[in-house]
Coordinates of C-alpha atoms in Angstrom, one line a residue:
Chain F
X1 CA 26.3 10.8 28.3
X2 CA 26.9 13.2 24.9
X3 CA 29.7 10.6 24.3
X4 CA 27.6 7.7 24.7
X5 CA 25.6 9.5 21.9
X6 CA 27.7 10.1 19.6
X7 CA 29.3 6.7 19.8
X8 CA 26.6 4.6 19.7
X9 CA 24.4 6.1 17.2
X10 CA 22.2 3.3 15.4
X11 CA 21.0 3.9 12.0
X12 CA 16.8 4.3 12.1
X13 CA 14.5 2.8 10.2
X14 CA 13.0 4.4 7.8
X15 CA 9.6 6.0 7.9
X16 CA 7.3 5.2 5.6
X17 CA 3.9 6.3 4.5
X18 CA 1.1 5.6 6.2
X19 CA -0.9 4.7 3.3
X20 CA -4.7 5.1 2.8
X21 CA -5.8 2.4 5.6
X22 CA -4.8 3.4 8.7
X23 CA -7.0 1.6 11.0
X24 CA -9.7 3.6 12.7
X25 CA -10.4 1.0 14.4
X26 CA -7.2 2.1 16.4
X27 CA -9.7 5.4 17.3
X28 CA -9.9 6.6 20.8
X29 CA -12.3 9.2 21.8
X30 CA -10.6 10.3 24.5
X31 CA -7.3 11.5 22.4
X32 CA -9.7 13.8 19.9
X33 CA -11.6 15.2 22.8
X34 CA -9.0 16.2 25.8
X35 CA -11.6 18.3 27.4
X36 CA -13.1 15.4 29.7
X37 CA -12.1 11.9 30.6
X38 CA -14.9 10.2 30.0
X39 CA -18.8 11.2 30.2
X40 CA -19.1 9.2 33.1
X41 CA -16.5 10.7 35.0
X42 CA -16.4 13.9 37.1
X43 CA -12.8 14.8 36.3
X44 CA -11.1 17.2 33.3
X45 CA -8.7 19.7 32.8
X46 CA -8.2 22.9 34.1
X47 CA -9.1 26.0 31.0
X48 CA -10.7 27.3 28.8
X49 CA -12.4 24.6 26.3
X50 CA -12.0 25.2 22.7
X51 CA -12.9 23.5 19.9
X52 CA -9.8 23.4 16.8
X53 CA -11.1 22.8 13.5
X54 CA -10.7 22.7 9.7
X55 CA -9.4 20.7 6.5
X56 CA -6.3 19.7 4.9
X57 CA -5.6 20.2 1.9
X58 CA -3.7 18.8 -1.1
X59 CA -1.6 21.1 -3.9
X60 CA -4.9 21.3 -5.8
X61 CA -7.1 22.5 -2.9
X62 CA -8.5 19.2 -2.3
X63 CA -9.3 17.4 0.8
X64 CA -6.9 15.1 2.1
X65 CA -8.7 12.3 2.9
X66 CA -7.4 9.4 5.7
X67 CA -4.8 11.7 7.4
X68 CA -4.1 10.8 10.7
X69 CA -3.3 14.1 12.9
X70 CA -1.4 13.8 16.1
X71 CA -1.4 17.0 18.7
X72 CA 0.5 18.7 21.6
X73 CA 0.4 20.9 23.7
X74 CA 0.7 22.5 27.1
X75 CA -1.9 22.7 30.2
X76 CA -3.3 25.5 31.4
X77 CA -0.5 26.4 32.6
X78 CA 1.7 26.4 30.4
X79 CA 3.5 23.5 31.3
X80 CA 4.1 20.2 29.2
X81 CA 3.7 17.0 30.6
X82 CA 7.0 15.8 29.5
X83 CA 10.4 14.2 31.1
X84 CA 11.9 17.7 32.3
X85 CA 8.4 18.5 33.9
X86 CA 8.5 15.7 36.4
X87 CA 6.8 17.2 39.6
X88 CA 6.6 20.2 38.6
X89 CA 3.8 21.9 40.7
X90 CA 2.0 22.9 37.6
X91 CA 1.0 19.3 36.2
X92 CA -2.4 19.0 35.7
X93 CA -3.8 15.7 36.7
X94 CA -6.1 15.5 34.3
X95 CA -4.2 16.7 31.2
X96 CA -1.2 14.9 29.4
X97 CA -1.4 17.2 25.8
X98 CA -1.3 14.6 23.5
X99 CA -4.4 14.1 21.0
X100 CA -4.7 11.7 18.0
X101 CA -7.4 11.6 15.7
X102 CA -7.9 10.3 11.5
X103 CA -10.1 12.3 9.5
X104 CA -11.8 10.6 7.0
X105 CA -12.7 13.3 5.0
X106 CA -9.7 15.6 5.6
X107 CA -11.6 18.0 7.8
X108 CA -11.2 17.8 11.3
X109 CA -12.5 18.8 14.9
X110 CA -10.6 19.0 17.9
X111 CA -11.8 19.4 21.3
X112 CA -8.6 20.7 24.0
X113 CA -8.1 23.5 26.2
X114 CA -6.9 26.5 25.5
X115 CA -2.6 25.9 26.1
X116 CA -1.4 28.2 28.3
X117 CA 2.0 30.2 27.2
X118 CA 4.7 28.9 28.5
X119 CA 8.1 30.7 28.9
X120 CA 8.4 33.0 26.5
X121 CA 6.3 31.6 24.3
X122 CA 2.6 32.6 22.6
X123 CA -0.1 29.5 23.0
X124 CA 0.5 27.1 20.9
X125 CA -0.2 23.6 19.6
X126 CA 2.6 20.6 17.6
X127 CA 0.2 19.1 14.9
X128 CA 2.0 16.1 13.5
X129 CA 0.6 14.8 10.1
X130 CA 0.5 11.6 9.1
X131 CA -1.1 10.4 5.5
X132 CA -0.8 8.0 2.5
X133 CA 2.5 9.6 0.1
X134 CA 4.1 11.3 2.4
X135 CA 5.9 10.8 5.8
X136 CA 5.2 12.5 8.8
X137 CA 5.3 16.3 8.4
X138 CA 5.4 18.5 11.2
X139 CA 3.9 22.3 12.2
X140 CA 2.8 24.3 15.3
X141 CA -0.4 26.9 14.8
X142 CA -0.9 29.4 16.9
X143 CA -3.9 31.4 18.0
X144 CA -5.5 35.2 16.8
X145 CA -5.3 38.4 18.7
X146 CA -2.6 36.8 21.2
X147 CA -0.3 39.5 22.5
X148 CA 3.1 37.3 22.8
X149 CA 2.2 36.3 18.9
X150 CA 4.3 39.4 18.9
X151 CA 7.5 38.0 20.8
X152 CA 6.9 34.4 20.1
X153 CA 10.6 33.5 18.5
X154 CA 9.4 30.8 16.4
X155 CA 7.1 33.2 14.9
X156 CA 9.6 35.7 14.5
X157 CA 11.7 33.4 12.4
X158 CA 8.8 33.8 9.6
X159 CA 7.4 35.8 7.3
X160 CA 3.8 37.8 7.9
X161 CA 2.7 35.6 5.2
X162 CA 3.6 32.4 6.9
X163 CA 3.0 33.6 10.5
X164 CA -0.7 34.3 9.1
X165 CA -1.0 30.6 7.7
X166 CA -0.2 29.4 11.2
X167 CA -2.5 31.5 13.2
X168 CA -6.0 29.8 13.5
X169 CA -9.1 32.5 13.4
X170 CA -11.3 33.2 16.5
X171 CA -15.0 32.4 15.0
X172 CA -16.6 32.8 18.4
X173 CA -18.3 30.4 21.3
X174 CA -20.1 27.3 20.5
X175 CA -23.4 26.7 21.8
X176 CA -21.7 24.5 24.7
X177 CA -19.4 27.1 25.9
X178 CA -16.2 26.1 24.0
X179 CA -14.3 28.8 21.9
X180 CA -14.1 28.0 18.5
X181 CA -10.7 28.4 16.3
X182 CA -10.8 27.5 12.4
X183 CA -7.3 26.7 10.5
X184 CA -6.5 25.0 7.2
X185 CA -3.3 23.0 6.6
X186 CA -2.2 23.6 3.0
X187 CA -0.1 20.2 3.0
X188 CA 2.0 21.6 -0.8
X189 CA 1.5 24.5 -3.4
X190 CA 1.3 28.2 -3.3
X191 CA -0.3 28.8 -0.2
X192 CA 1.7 26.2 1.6
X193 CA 1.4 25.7 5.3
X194 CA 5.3 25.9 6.9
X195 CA 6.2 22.2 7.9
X196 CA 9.0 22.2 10.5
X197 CA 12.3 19.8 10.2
X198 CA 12.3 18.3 13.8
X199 CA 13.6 15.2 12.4
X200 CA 17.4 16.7 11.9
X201 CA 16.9 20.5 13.7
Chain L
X1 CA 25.1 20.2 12.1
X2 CA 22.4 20.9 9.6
X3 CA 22.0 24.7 8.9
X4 CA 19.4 23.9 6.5
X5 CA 16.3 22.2 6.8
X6 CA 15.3 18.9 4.4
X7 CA 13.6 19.4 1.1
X8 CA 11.3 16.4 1.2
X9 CA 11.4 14.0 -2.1
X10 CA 8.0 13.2 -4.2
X11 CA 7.3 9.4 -4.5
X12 CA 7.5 8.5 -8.2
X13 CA 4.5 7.2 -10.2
X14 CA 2.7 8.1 -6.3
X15 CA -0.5 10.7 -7.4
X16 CA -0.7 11.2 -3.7
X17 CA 2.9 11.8 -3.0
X18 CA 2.8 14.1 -5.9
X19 CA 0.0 15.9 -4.3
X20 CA 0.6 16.0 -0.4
X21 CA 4.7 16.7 -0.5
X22 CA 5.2 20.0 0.7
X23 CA 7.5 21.8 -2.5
X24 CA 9.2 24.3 0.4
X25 CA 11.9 23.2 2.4
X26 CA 10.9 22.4 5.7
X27 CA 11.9 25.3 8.4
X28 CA 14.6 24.7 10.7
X29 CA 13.5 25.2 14.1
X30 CA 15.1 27.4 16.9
X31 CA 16.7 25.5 20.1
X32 CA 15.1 28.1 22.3
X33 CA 11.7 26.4 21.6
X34 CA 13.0 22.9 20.2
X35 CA 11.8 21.3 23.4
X36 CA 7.9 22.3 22.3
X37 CA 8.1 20.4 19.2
X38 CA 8.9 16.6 21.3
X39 CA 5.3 14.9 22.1
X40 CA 5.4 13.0 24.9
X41 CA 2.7 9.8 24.3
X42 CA 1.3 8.9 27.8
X43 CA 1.3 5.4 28.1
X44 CA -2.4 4.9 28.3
X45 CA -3.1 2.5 24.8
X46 CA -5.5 0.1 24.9
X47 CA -4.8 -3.3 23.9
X48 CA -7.2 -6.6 24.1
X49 CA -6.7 -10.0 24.3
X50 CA -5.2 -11.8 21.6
X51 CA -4.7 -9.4 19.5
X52 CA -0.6 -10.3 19.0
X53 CA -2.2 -13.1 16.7
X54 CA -4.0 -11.9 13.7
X55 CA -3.8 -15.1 11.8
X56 CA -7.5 -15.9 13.6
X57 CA -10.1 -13.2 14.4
X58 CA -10.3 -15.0 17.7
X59 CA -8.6 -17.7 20.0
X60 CA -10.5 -21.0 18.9
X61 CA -11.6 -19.8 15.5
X62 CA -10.2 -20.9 12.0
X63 CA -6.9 -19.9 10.5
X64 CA -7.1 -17.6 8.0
X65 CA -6.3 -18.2 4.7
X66 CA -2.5 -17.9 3.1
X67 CA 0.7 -18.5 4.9
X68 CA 0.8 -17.8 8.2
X69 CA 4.1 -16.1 9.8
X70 CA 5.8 -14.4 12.5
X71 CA 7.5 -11.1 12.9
X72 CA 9.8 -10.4 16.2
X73 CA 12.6 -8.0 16.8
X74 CA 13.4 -5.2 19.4
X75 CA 12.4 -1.7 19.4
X76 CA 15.7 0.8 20.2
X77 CA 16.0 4.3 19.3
X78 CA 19.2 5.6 18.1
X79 CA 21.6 5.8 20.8
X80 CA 20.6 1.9 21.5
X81 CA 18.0 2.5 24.5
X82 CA 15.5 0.1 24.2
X83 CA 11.9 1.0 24.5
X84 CA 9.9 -0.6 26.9
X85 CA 6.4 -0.7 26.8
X86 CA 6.4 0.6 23.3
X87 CA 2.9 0.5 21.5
X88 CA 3.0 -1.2 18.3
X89 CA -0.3 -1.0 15.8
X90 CA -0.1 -3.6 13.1
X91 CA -2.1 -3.2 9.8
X92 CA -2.2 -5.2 6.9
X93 CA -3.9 -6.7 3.8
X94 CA -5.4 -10.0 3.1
X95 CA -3.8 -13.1 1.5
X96 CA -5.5 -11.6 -1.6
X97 CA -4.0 -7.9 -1.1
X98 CA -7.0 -6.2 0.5
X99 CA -7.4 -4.2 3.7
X100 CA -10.9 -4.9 5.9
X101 CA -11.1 -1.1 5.6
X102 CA -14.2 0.7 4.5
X103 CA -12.4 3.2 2.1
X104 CA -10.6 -0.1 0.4
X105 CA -12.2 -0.2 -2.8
X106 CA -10.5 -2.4 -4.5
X107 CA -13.0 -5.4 -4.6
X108 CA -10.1 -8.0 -4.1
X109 CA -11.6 -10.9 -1.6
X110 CA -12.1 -10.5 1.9
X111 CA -11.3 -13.7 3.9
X112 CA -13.9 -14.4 6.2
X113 CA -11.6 -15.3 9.2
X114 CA -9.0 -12.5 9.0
X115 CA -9.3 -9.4 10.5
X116 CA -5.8 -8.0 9.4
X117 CA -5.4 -5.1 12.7
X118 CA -3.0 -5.8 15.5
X119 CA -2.1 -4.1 18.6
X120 CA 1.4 -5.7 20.6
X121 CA 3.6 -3.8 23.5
X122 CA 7.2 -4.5 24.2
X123 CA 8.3 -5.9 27.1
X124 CA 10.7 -5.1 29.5
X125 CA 13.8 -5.7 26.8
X126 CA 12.1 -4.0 23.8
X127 CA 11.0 -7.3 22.2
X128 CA 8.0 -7.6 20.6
X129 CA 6.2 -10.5 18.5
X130 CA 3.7 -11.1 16.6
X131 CA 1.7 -13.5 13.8
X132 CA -0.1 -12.4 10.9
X133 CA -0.8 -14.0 7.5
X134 CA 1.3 -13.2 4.5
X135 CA -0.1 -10.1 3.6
X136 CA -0.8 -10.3 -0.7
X137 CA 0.8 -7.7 -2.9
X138 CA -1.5 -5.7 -5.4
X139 CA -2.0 -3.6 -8.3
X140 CA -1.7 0.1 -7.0
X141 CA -1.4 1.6 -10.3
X142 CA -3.9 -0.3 -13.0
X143 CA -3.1 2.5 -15.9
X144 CA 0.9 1.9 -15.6
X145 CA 0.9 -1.8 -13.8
X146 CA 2.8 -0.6 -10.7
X147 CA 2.0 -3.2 -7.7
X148 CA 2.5 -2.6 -4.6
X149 CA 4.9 -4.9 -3.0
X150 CA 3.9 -7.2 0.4
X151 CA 4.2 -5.1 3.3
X152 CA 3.3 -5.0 6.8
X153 CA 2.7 -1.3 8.1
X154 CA 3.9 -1.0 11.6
X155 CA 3.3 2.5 13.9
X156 CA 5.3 2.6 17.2
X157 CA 4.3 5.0 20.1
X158 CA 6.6 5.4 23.2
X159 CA 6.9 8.5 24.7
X160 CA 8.7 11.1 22.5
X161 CA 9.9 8.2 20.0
X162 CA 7.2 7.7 17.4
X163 CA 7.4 6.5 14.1
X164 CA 4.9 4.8 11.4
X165 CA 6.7 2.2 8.9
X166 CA 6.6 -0.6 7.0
X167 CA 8.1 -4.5 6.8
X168 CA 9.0 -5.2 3.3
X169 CA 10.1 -8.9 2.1
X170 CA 13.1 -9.6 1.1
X171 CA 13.4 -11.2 -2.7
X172 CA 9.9 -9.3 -4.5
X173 CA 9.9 -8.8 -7.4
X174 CA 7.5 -5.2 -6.9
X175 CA 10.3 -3.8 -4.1
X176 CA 12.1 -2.2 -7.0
X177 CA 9.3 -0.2 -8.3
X178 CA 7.8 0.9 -5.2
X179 CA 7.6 4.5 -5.4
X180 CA 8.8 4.9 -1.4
X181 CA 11.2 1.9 -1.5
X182 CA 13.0 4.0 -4.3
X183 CA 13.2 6.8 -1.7
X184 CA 15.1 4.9 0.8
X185 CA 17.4 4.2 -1.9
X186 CA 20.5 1.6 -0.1
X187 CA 18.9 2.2 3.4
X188 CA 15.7 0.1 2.2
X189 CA 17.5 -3.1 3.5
X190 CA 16.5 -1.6 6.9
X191 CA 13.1 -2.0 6.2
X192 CA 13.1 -6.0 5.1
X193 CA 12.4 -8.3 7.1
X194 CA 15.4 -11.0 7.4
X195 CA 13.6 -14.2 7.3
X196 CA 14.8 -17.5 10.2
X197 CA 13.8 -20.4 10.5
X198 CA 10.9 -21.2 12.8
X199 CA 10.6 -24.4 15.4
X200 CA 6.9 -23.3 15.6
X201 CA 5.0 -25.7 13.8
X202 CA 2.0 -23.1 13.6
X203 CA 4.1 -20.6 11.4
X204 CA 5.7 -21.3 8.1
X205 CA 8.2 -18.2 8.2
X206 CA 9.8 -16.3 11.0
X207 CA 10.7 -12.2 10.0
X208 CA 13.2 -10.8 12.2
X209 CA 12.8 -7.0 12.4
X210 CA 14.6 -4.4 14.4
X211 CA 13.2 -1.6 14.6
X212 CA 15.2 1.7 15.5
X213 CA 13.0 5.1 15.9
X214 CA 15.2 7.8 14.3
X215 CA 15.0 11.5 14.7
X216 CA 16.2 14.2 17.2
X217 CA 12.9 13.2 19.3
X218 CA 13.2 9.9 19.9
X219 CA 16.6 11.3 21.9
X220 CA 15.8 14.8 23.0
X221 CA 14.8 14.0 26.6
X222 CA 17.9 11.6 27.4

C-alpha cells in the first residue's frame, strides 16, 4: 500500500480561486443548518444546539464578501463520521459534520451542535475558506471556558495570542434555546487568524 | 518531508489576492490531530435533470448563443484512485464574459437562453462530461487593461478529496497575464484543457480534462 503511494503519485491540478461568483444557487439549507433535517421531519442530532457566527475579514478590516465557508466537525460524541469511524457505536444517525454555506456579505451564521471532544482533544470545528484571490485556506476554532483548551495539542503548538484568535466567545442563549458563539476570521494583516497547511503537513 | 509550512504567494495586479492572502506562513499541523483536519463530504448533493448541458436552460429550448463545447475527463486523486460518484459544480460566464450572478456588475449582455450553472457526478470510472458554451473572456482590470482569460471554474466534492479549479484554453492570448495562471508557473499546462476533435455534430470543440485532487486529504484515509 505505502509503495503503491509513493510510486504512483500523480501530479494534481492546481487549485484555483474561486472567484467572486460562486453560484449560490449551489446553496443547501441543510449544510448551513445541521441542527435538523428538514422542518418537516422529526429527526436531528443528538447535543447541544449552537449557533457560530461572525465576519471575515480582509487585511484592511473589511468584509470579505462572496466567501464560501466549508465546516467539520464531530457529533456529540465526539466521533467523526469518517472512513476509520465505520460502525463505530458512536455514529449519530442524524449527523455527518460537514456544513457549507457562501456569505454574501462576509458575515456568517452557522447553526450545528455543540462537537463533542474527542480523544484528547478540546471541541472543535475545521472551517475551510474558500473566496475570489486566494485558494482554499484552512483553520480549526475552538470554543471559550473549555477545560481541555488547556491540553488540546494543536493549541499548545501556539502562541496565547493565536490560541485567543481561534477561540470563539460565549455571548449567551438565543431566544430559541441555541448557545450562541461569536468569532472573526482575520483572512491577512496584523491580527491574522492562523491558517493551517493541510495541503503538505 | 516538509518541516515548514507554505508561505502562500499574492496574485499580481489581483486587489483581492492582495487583500485576502494571509502574510504568515501557514502552521504545520501535528499528526496526533492531522486526522481532525480531513472533511469527509457525505454523498448527499443534489443534482436535477439536465443539468450536464448548460448550452440550453432546458431540454427543448434554444441554444444559447456562442460556440457550443464539451468538456470530459476523469477525476483521480494522487495515487491514481478514481473517484466515483464525485460531485462536480460547473460555473461559468456568458458568450459575452458575464456570470447570471447578482453581484456581477459588469453590465456585459446576458443571453436570454443561457443559464451558465452546472451540476455533473462521475460514474463508476471517474468519468465525467459535460457541455457548456464558450465561456467569453473579459476586462478584469479596466485601470491597467488586464482581462481575464476564458475559463471554466470547476469545484469537485468526494469524500475527503475536494478541490475548486479552473479549465483554461489552450492558445489565449490573456493566459499570460492572469494573475493566478502566473502562480502556477510550468504546472499551468495542467489546468488547460487539451482540445479533440468531436463526432458530435451538436458541439464544435471537445476539452479533454483530467482532473487530479491533490493534497494530503484527498489520500489520508487510504
Amino acid at each position: 500500500m505505502t509503495n503503491k503511494q509513493q510510486t504512483n503519485i500523480l501530479l494534481p491540478t492546481n487549485e484555483d480561486t474561486t472567484g467572486p461568483y460562486f453560484p449560490t444557487y449551489f446553496s443547501d439549507e441543510s449544510y448551513e443548518d445541521l441542527t435538523q433535517i428538514h422542518s418537516g421531519v422529526i429527526a436531528g442530532p443528538s447535543g447541544q444546539n449552537i449557533i457560530l457566527r461572525g465576519r471575515v475579514l480582509d487585511r484592511n478590516g473589511k468584509l470579505a464578501n462572496g466567501v464560501l465557508l466549508e465546516f467539520w466537525q464531530a457529533n456529540a460524541k465526539g466521533i467523526y463520521r469518517n472512513p476509520s469511524s465505520e460502525n463505530h457505536p458512536g455514529l449519530d444517525p442524524w449527523f455527518d459534520g460537514y456544513g457549507r454555506l457562501r456569505s454574501t456579505t462576509g458575515e456568517y451564521t452557522y447553526r450545528t451542535i455543540f462537537p463533542g471532544a474527542s480523544k484528547d482533544r478540546a471541541p472543535n470545528i475545521t472551517i475551510t475558506i474558500f473566496s475570489d484571490g486566494i485558494n482554499r485556506i484552512v483553520t480549526q476554532i475552538f470554543f471559550a471556558d473549555q477545560k481541555a483548551n488547556e491540553i488540546d495539542p494543536l493549541l499548545k503548538t501556539l502562541s496565547d495570542q493565536d490560541r485567543k484568535r481561534l477561540t470563539a466567545k460565549y455571548e449567551g442563549p438565543s431566544p430559541d434555546g441555541a448557545d450562541v458563539y461569536t468569532l472573526d476570521i482575520i483572512m491577512a494583516g496584523d491580527n491574522e487568524t492562523p491558517f493551517f497547511d493541510d495541503f503538505l503537513s | 518531508m516538509t518541516s515548514i509550512g507554505r508561505q502562500l504567494s499574492i496574485g499580481k495586479t489581483d486587489n483581492t489576492s492582495d487583500q485576502r492572502t494571509p502574510r504568515k506562513r501557514l502552521r504545520l499541523i501535528p499528526a496526533d490531530v492531522r486526522e481532525s483536519f480531513v472533511p469527509v463530504i457525505p454523498a448527499r448533493a443534489v443534482q436535477r435533470q439536465n443539468e450536464w448541458d448548460l448550452t440550453r436552460i432546458a431540454p427543448n429550448r434554444p441554444r444559447a448563443e456562442g460556440s457550443p463545447i464539451e468538456v470530459k475527463g476523469t477525476v483521480r486523486n494522487e495515487s491514481g484512485t478514481l473517484l466515483r460518484g464525485a460531485l462536480i459544480e460547473i460555473w461559468n460566464a456568458n458568450h459575452h464574459g458575464r456570470y447570471r450572478h447578482v453581484e456581477d456588475h459588469s453590465g456585459l449582455k446576458l443571453d436570454e437562453n443561457f443559464f451558465g450553472i452546472g451540476r455533473v457526478i462521475t460514474d463508476e470510472y471517474g468519468n465525467y462530461r459535460f457541455w457548456t458554451i464558450s465561456p467569453g473572456a473579459y476586462l478584469a482590470r479596466p485601470d491597467i487593461g488586464r482581462w481575464r482569460p476564458k475559463h471554466i471554474h470547476l469545484s469537485i466534492s468526494c469524500g475527503s478529496s475536494r478541490i475548486i479549479t479552473q479549465m483554461y484554453f489552450p492558445n489565449e492570448p490573456n493566459n499570460a497575464s492572469d494573475p493566478m495562471a502566473l502562480l502556477m508557473g510550468d504546472s499551468f499546462d495542467r489546468n488547460l484543457g487539451k482540445p479533440y476533435e468531436t463526432k458530435i455534430p451538436e458541439v464544435d470543440q471537445g476539452y479533454d480534462f483530467d482532473i487530479v485532487v491533490g493534497g494530503k486529504n484527498a489520500t489520508f484515509f487510504e
